[in-house]
Coordinates of C-alpha atoms in Angstrom, one line a residue:
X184 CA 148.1 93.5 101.6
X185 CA 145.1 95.8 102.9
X186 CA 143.9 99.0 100.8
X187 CA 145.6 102.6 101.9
X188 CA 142.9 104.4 101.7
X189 CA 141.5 106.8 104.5
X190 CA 138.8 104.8 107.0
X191 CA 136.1 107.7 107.6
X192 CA 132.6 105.7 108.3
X193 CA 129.4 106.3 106.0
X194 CA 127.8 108.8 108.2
X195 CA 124.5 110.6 107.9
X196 CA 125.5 113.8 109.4
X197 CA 128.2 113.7 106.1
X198 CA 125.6 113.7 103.9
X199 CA 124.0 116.9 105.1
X200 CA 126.8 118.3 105.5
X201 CA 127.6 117.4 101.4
X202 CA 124.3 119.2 100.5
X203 CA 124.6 122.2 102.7
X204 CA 128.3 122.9 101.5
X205 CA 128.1 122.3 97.8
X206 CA 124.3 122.5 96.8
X207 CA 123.5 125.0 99.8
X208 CA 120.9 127.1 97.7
X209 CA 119.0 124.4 96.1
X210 CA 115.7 124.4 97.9
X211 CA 113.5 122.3 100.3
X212 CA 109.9 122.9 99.9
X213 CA 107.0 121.5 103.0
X214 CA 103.6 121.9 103.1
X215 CA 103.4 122.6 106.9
X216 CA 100.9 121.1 109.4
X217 CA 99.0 124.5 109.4
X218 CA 98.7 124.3 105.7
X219 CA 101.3 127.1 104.5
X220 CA 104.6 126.1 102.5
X221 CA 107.8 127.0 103.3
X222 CA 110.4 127.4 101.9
X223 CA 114.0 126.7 102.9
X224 CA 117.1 125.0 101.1
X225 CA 119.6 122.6 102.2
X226 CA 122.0 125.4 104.1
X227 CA 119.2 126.0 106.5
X228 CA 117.8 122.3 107.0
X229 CA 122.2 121.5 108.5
X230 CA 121.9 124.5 110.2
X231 CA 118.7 123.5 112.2
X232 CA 119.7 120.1 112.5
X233 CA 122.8 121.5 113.7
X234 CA 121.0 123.8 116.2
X235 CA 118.6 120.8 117.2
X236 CA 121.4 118.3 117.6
X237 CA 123.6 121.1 120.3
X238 CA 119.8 121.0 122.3
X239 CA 119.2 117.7 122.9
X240 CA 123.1 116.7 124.2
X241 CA 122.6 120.2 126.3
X242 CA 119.0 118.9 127.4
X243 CA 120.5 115.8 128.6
X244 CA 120.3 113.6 125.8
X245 CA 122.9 111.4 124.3
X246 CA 123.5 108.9 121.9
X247 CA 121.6 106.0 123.7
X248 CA 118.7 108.3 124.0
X249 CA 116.2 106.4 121.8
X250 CA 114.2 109.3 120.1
X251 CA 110.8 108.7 118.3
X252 CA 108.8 110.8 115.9
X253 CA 105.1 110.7 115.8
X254 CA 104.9 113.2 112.7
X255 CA 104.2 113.6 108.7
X256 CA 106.6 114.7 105.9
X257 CA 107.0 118.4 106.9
X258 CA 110.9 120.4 107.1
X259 CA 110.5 119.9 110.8
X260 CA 110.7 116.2 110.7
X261 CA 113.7 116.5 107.9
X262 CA 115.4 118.6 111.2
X263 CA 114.8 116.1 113.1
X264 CA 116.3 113.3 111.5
X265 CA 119.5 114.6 110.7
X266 CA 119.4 116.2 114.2
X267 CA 118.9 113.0 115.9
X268 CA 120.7 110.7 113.5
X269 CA 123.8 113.2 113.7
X270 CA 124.3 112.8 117.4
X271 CA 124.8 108.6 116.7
X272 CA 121.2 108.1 118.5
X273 CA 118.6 106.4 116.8
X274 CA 115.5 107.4 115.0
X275 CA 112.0 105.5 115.1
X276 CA 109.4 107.1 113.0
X277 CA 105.9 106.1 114.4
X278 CA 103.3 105.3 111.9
X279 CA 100.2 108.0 112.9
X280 CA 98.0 105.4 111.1
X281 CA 98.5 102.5 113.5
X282 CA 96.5 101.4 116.2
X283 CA 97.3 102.9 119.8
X284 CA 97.7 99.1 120.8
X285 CA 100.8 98.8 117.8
X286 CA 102.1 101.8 118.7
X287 CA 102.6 101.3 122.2
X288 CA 104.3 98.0 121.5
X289 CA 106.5 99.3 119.2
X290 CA 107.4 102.2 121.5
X291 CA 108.1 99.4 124.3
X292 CA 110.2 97.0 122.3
X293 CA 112.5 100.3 121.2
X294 CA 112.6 101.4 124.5
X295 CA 111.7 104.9 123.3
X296 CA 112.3 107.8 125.9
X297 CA 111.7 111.1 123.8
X298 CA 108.7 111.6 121.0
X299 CA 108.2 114.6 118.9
X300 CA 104.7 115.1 117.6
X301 CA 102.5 117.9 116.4
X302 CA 99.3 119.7 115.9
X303 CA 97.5 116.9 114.2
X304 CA 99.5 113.4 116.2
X305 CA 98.7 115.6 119.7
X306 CA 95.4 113.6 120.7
X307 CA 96.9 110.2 119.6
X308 CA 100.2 111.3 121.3
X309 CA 97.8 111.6 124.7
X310 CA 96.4 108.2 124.1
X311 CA 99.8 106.8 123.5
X312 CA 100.9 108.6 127.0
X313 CA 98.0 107.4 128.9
X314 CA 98.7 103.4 127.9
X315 CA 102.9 103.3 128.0
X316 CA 105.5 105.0 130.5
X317 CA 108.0 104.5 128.2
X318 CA 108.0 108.1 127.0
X319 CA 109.2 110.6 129.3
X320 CA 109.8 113.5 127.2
X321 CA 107.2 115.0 125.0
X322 CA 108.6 117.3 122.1
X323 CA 106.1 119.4 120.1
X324 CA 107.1 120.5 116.6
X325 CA 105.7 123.8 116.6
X326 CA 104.8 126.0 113.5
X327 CA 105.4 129.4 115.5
X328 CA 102.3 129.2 117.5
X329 CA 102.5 128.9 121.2
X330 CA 102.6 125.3 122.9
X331 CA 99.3 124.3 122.9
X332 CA 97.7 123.3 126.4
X333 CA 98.0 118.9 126.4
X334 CA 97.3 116.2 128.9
X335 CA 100.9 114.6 128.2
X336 CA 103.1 114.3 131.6
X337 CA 105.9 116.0 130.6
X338 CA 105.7 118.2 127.3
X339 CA 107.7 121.3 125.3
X340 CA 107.9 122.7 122.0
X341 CA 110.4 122.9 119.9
X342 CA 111.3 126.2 120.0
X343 CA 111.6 126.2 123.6
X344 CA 114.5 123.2 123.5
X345 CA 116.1 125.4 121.5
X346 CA 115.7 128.8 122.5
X347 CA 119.1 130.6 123.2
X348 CA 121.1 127.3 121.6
X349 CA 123.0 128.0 118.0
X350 CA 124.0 126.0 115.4
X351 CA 128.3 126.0 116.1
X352 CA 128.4 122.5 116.2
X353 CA 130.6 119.7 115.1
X354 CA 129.7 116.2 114.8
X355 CA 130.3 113.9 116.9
X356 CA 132.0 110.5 114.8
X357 CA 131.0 107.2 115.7
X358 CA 130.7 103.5 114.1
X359 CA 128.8 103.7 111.0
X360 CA 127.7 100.2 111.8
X361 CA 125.3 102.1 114.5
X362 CA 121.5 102.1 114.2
X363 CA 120.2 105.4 112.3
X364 CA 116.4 105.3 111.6
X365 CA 114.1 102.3 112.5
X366 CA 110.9 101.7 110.5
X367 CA 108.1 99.2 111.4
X368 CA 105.8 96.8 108.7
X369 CA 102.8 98.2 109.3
X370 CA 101.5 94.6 110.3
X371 CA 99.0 93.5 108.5
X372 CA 100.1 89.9 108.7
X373 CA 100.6 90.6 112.7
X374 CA 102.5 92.3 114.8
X375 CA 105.1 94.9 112.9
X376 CA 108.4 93.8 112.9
X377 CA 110.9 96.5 113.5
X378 CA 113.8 97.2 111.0
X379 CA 116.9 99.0 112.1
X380 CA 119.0 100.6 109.4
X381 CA 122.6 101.6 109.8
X382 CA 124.0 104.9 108.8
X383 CA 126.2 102.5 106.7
X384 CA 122.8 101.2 105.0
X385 CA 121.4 104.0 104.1
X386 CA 124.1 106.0 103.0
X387 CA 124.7 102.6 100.4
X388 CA 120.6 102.7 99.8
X389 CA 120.8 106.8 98.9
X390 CA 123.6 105.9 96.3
X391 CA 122.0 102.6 95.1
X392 CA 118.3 104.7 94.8
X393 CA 120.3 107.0 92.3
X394 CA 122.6 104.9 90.4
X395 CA 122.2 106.6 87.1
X396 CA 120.3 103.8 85.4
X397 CA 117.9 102.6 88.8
X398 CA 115.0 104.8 87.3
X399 CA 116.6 105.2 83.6
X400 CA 115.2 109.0 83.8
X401 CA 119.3 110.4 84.9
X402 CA 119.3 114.6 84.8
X403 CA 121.8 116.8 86.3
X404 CA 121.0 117.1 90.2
X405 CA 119.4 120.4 90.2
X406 CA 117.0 119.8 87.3
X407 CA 114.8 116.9 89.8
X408 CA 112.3 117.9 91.7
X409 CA 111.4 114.7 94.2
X410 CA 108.4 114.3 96.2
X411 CA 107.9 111.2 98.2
X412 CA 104.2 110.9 98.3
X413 CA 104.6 107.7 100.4
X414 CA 105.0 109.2 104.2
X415 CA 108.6 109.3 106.0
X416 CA 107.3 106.7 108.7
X417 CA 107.3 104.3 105.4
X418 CA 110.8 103.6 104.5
X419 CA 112.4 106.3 104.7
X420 CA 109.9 108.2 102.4
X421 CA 111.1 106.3 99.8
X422 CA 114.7 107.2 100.4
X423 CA 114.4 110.7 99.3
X424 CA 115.1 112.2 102.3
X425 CA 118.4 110.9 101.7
X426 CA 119.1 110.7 97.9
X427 CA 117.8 114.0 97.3
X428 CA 120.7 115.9 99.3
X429 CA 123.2 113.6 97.9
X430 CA 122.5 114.2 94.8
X431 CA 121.5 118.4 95.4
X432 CA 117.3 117.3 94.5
X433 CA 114.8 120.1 95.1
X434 CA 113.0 118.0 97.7
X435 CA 109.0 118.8 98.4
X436 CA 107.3 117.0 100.9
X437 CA 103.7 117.1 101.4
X438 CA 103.4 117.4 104.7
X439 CA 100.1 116.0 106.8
X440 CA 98.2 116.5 103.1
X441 CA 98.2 113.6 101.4
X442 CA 94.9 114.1 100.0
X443 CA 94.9 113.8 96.0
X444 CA 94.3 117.7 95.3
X445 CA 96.8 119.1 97.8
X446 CA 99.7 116.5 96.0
X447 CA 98.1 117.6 92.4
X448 CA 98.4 121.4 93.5
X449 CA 102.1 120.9 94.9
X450 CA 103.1 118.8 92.1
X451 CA 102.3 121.5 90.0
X452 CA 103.2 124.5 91.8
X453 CA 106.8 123.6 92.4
X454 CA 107.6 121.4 89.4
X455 CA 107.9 118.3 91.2
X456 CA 109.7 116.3 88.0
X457 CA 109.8 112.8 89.8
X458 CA 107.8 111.5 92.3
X459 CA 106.7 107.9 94.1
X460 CA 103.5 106.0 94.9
X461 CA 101.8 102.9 95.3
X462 CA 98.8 102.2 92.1
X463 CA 95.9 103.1 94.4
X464 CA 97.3 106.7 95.2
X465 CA 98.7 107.4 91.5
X466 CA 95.3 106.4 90.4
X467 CA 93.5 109.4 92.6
X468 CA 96.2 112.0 91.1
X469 CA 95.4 111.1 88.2
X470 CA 91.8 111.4 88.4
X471 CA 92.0 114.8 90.3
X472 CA 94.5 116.1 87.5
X473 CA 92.1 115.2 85.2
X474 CA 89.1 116.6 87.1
X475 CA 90.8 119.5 87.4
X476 CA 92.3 120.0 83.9
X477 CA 95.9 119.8 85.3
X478 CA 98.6 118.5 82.9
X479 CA 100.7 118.0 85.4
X480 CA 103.9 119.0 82.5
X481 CA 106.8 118.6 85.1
X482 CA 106.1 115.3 85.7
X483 CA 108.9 113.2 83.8
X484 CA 109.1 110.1 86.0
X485 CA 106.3 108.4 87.7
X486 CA 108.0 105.5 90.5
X487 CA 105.6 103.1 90.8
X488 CA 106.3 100.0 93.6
X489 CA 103.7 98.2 96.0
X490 CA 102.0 95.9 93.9
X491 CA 101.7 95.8 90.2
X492 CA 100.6 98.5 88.2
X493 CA 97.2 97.9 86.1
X494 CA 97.0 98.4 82.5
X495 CA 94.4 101.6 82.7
X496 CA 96.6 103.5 84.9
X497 CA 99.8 102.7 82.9
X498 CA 98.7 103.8 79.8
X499 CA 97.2 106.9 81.8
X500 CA 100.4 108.0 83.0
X501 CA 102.6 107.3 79.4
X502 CA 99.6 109.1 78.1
X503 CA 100.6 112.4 79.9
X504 CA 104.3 111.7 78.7
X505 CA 105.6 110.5 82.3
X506 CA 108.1 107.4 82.0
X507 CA 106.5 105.1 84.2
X508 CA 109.3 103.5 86.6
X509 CA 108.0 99.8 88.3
X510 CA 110.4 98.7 91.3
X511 CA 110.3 96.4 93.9
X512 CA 111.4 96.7 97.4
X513 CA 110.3 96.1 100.8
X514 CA 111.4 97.7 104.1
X515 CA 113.4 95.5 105.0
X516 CA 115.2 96.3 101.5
X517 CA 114.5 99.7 100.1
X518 CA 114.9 99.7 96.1
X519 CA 115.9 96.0 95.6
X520 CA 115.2 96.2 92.3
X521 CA 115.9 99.3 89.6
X522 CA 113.9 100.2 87.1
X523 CA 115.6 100.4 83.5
X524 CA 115.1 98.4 81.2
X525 CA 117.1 95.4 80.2
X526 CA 120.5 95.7 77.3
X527 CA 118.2 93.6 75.4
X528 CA 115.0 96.0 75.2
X529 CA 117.3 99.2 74.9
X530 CA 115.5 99.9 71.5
X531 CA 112.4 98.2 71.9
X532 CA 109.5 98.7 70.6
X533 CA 106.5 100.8 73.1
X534 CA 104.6 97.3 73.0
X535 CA 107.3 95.5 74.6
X536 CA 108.8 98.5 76.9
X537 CA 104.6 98.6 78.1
X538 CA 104.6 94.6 78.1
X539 CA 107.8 94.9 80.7
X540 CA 106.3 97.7 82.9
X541 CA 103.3 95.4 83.1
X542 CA 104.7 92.6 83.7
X543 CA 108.0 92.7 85.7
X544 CA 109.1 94.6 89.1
X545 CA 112.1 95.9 88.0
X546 CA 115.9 94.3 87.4
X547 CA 118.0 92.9 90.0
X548 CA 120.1 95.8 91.8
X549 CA 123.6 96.2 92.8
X550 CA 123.4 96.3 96.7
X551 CA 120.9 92.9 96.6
X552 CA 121.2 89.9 95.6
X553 CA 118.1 88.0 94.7
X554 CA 117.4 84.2 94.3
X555 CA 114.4 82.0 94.2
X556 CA 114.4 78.5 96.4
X557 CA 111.1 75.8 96.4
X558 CA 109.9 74.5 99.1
X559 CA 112.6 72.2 100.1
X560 CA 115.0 75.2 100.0
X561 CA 116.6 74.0 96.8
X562 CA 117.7 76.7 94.5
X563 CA 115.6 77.6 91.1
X564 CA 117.1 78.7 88.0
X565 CA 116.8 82.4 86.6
X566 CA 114.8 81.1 83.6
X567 CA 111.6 83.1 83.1
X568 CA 109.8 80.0 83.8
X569 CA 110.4 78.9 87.5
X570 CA 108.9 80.2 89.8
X571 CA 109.5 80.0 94.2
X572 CA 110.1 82.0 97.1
X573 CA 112.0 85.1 96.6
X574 CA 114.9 86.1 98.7
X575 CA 117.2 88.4 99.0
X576 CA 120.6 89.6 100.8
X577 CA 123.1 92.8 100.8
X578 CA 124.0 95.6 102.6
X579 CA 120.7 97.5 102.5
X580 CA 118.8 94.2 103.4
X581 CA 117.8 93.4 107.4
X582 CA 119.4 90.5 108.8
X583 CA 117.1 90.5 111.8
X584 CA 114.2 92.5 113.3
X585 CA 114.1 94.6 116.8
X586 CA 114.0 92.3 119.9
X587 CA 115.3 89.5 118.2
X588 CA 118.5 87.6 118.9
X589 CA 122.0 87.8 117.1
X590 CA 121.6 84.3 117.1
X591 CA 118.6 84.7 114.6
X592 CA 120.0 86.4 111.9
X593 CA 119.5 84.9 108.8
X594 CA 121.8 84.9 105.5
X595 CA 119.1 85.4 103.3
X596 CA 115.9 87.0 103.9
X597 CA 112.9 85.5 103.3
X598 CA 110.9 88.0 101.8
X599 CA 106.7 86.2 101.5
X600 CA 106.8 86.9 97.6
X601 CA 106.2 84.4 95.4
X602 CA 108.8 85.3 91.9
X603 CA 110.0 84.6 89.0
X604 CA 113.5 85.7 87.8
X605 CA 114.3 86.2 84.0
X606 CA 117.7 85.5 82.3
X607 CA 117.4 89.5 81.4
X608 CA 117.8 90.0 85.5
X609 CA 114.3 91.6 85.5
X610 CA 111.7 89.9 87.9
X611 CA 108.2 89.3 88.2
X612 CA 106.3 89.1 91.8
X613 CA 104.1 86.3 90.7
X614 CA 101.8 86.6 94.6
X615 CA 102.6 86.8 98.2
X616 CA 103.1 83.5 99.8
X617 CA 99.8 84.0 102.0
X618 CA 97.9 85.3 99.0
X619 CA 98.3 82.2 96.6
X620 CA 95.6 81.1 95.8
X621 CA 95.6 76.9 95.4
X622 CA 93.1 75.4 93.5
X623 CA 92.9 71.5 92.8
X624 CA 96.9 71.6 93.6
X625 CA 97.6 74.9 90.9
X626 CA 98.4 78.5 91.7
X627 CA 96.1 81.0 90.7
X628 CA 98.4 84.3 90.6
X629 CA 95.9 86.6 92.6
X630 CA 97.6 89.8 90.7
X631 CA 96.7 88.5 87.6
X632 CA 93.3 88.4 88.2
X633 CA 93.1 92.0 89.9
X634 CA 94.5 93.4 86.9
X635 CA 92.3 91.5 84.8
X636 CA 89.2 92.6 86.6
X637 CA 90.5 96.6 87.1
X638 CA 91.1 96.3 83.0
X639 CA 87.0 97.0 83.1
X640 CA 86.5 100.3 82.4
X641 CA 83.7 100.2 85.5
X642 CA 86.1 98.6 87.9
X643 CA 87.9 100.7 90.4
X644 CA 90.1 98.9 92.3
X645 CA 89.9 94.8 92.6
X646 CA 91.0 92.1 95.5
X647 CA 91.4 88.4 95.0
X648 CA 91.8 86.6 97.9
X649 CA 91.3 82.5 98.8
X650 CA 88.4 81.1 100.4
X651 CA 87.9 77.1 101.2
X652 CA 86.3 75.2 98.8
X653 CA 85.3 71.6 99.8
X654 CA 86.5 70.0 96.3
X655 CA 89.5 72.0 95.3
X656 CA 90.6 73.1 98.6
X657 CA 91.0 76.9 97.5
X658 CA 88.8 79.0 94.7
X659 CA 89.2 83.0 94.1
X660 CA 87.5 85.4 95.9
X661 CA 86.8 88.4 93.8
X662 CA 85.7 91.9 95.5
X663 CA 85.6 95.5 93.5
X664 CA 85.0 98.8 94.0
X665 CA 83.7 100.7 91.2
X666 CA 83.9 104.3 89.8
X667 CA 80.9 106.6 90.6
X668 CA 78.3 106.1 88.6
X669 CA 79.2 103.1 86.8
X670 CA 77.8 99.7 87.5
X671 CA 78.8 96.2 85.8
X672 CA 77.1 92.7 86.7
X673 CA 79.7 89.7 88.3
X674 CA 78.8 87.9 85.3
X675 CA 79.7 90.8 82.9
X676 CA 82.8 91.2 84.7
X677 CA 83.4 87.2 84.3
X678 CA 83.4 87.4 80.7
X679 CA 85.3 90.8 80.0
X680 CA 88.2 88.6 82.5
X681 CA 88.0 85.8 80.3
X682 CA 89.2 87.2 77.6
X683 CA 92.8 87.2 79.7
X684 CA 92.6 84.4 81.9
X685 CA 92.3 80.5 81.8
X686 CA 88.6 79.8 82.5
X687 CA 89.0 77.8 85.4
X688 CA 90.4 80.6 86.8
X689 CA 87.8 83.2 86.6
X690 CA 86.0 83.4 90.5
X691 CA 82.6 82.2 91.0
X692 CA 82.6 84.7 93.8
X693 CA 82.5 88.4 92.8
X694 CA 81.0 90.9 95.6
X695 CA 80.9 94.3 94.6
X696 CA 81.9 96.0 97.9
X697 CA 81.3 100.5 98.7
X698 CA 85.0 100.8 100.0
X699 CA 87.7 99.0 99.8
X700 CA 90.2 99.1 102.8
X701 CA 93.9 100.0 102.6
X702 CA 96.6 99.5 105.1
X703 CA 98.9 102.6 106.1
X704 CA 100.9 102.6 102.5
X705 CA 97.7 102.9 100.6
X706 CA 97.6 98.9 100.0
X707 CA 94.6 96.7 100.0
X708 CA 94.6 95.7 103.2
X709 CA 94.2 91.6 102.5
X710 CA 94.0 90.7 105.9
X711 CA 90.8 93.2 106.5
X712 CA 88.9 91.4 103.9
X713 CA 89.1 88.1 104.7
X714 CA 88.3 89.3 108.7
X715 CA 85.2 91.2 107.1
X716 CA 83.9 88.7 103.9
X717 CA 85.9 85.5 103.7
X718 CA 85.4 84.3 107.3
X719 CA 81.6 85.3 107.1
X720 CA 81.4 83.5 104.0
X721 CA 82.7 80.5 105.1
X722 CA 80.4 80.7 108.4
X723 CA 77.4 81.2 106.0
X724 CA 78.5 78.2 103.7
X725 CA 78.7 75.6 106.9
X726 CA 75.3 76.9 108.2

């Protein structure tokens, strides 16, 4: 016997329409392009959308139109994803940060035929349109200035698309199984790979992100204030685009400002209560709050993902009275992990509740499944002790990436991280699989060492990475930045890390570098290093 219940598919365009019809007033806040805020709610973001999607299909355009956005967290690019994703046609949100030469392929292998950009993408957008064909509309997200003058072949703004067009429009229904918004890896190990969600996904992400124990900070909808400070291009920003109408969020985005002080002064200014960012990025608020005597009181939650957090900037963030939320996800799987603790540290002590935030990414979540396998592919138990390749499968999780074959879809994804997986259903992200380093046949856990070394009160930010060694085939790499005007000698640093780590692990390597490089989402960019210190290191050691 089959359920009786009503088959209506998981559609994006019904989630604006949710917001718009029963938490209409609550607002949307975006730093623009030009610098100025507006202000808007989730009424007026359907009835743009609404207005946007009645342009394109009278423009031309249709659901196999592959749209692209070249663009940062402003309300014009919240427009445009419903706008796009309501009329069944897919979204792929260009990383700005990428290289012309990533860009381009991405374009290609999407097959994308309309881009909207703006004020600060323009040039790049020109570069992009003097390497590919592929894009034969240009679509400028204007601020109300006129169009500005461009070298693009074929260009408008958005306010001409839509000039004389209203916003009467119904949705158009269509299998939820159909791809919505595609986001890249911002290929630092390669070329990015390409991960198409389905309205289905993210509609089952947007409820999973705000299950009412995933960041164990629950309030009544209209009380949270969400910022993603990680860009839209990145995951969805984070999901929030999504979670926060479903759930009738005030929703700020930041715009093309991602600098420390402009997220400080918006954070502030609108009473952002929970926001999300990688270590490096919560670091500079921090510091800039501090600088600037901010207390930053709003601030309940702090969502921290992307590597581990160090103990410094933990005990920064409690000390300001945020809960500090540690998850793990990828893009392939957004929010694999939620953040509350486990039944068995409900009423633990702040020792152990820090210990676990140090320590663990998170527990297992409802919409992914997560098991560790060893080398041989053989399953390893959930003990706390075990560690092996981490992978994961669900509803939310990519089966396969753009351009590759049905035929290589895989049952469980193989996510590069190294874990282990407690009988509490919390994990710990022991190293990537690249980024192990092996050392006379043991793992040295590369995290464990970087938060040893950043536990100096002169260290910045800290990098281990592998480099040969002719007797135990792999030895850490240590490099650091500093803060300003403090310095600390590699062998001073050697011995404040040994008071945390085995000694045969402490690196007989430590460069003190000026800056360290980050990739797109504000992580050390691993792959950068070894280009720029280990292979020159290696070249110097054989000469």
């Amino acid at each position: 016997m089959q359920g009786l219940m009503m088959d209506l598919p998981m559609l994006l365009s019904r989630l604006i329409d949710y917001a718009a019809d029963h938490h209409g007033e609550t607002e949307v806040v975006s730093r623009q392009i030009n610098g100025s805020v507006e202000r808007s709610n989730w009424r007026a973001v359907r009835s743009r959308s609404k207005q946007l999607a009645k342009s394109l299909l009278a423009a031309g355009f249709n659901s196999s139109t592959h749209f692209s956005s070249l663009t940062w967290n402003t309300i014009n690019h919240l427009e445009v994803f419903y706008g796009v994703l309501g009329i069944g046609s897919p979204l792929h949100t260009l990383n700005p940060r990428l290289t012309v030469q990533d860009l381009c392929y991405m374009i290609e292998l999407m097959e994308d035929k309309v881009c909207f950009y703006d004020s600060d993408t323009q040039p790049l957008a020109e570069e992009i349109d003097r390497h590919t064909d592929f894009i034969t509309q240009w679509i400028y997200l204007d601020e109300g200035e006129d169009l500005p003058a461009s070298t693009l072949r074929n260009y408008m703004s958005l306010s001409m698309l839509k000039d004389g067009v209203d916003d009467q429009f119904e949705w158009p229904v269509f299998d939820e199984r159909d791809a919505a918004t595609v986001c890249f890896t911002s290929g630092t190990t390669g070329r990015p790979k390409g991960v198409a969600y389905s309205h289905r996904s993210l509609t089952l992400c947007a409820m999973n992100m705000t299950m009412v124990d995933m960041y164990g900070s629950a309030r009544n909808g209209e009380l949270v204030c969400a910022m993603p400070v990680a860009p839209i291009f990145h995951a969805n920003g984070w999901m929030m685009p999504f979670s926060a109408p479903m759930n009738g969020h005030k929703l700020v985005l930041p715009g093309r400002d991602f600098s420390p002080a402009a997220i400080v002064e918006l954070i502030s200014q609108e009473g952002v209560t929970i926001a999300g960012a990688v270590p490096t990025v919560w670091n500079d608020i921090i510091a800039t709050a501090d600088n600037s005597n901010i207390s930053l009181p709003s601030l309940s939650t702090a969502l921290v993902a992307g590597t581990a957090i160090p103990e410094k900037l933990y005990d920064l963030l409690e000390g300001r009275g945020m809960g500090v939320r540690t998850t793990w996800g990828m893009t392939e799987v957004p929010g694999a992990t939620r953040a509350s603790l486990p039944p068995t540290a409900g009423d633990a002590d702040k020792a152990n509740i820090r210990n676990i935030a140090l320590n663990r990414q998170g527990r297992v979540g409802f919409q992914a499944d997560l098991r560790i396998i060893d080398g041989n592919g053989n399953r390893l138990p959930h003990d706390g002790v075990a560690s092996g390749i981490l992978q994961v499968r669900g509803p939310i999780v990519a089966a396969r990436y753009v351009g590759e074959l049905e035929s290589q879809s895989v049952d469980w994804l193989d996510t590069g991280d190294i874990a282990v997986i407690y009988p509490d259903s919390t994990i710990q992200i022991v190293d990537r699989a690249k980024d192990v380093i092996k050392s006379g046949g043991e793992w040295i856990s590369s995290p464990q060492l970087e938060a040893a070394a950043v536990s100096h009160p002169s260290v910045n930010l800290a990098a281990a990475v592998a480099t040969p060694h002719p007797r135990w085939q792999e030895r850490p790499f240590l490099l650091c930045t500093l803060n300003t005007g403090n310095t600390v000698t590699a062998d001073e640093l050697r011995l404040h890390m040994a008071k945390s780590l085995a000694k045969w692990w402490l690196p007989e390597d430590i460069k003190f570098i000026d800056e360290m490089p980050l990739t797109a989402t504000g992580k050390i960019n691993k792959v950068r290093l070894r280009e720029l210190y280990v292979q020159v290191d290696a070249i110097q050691q054989q000469a």
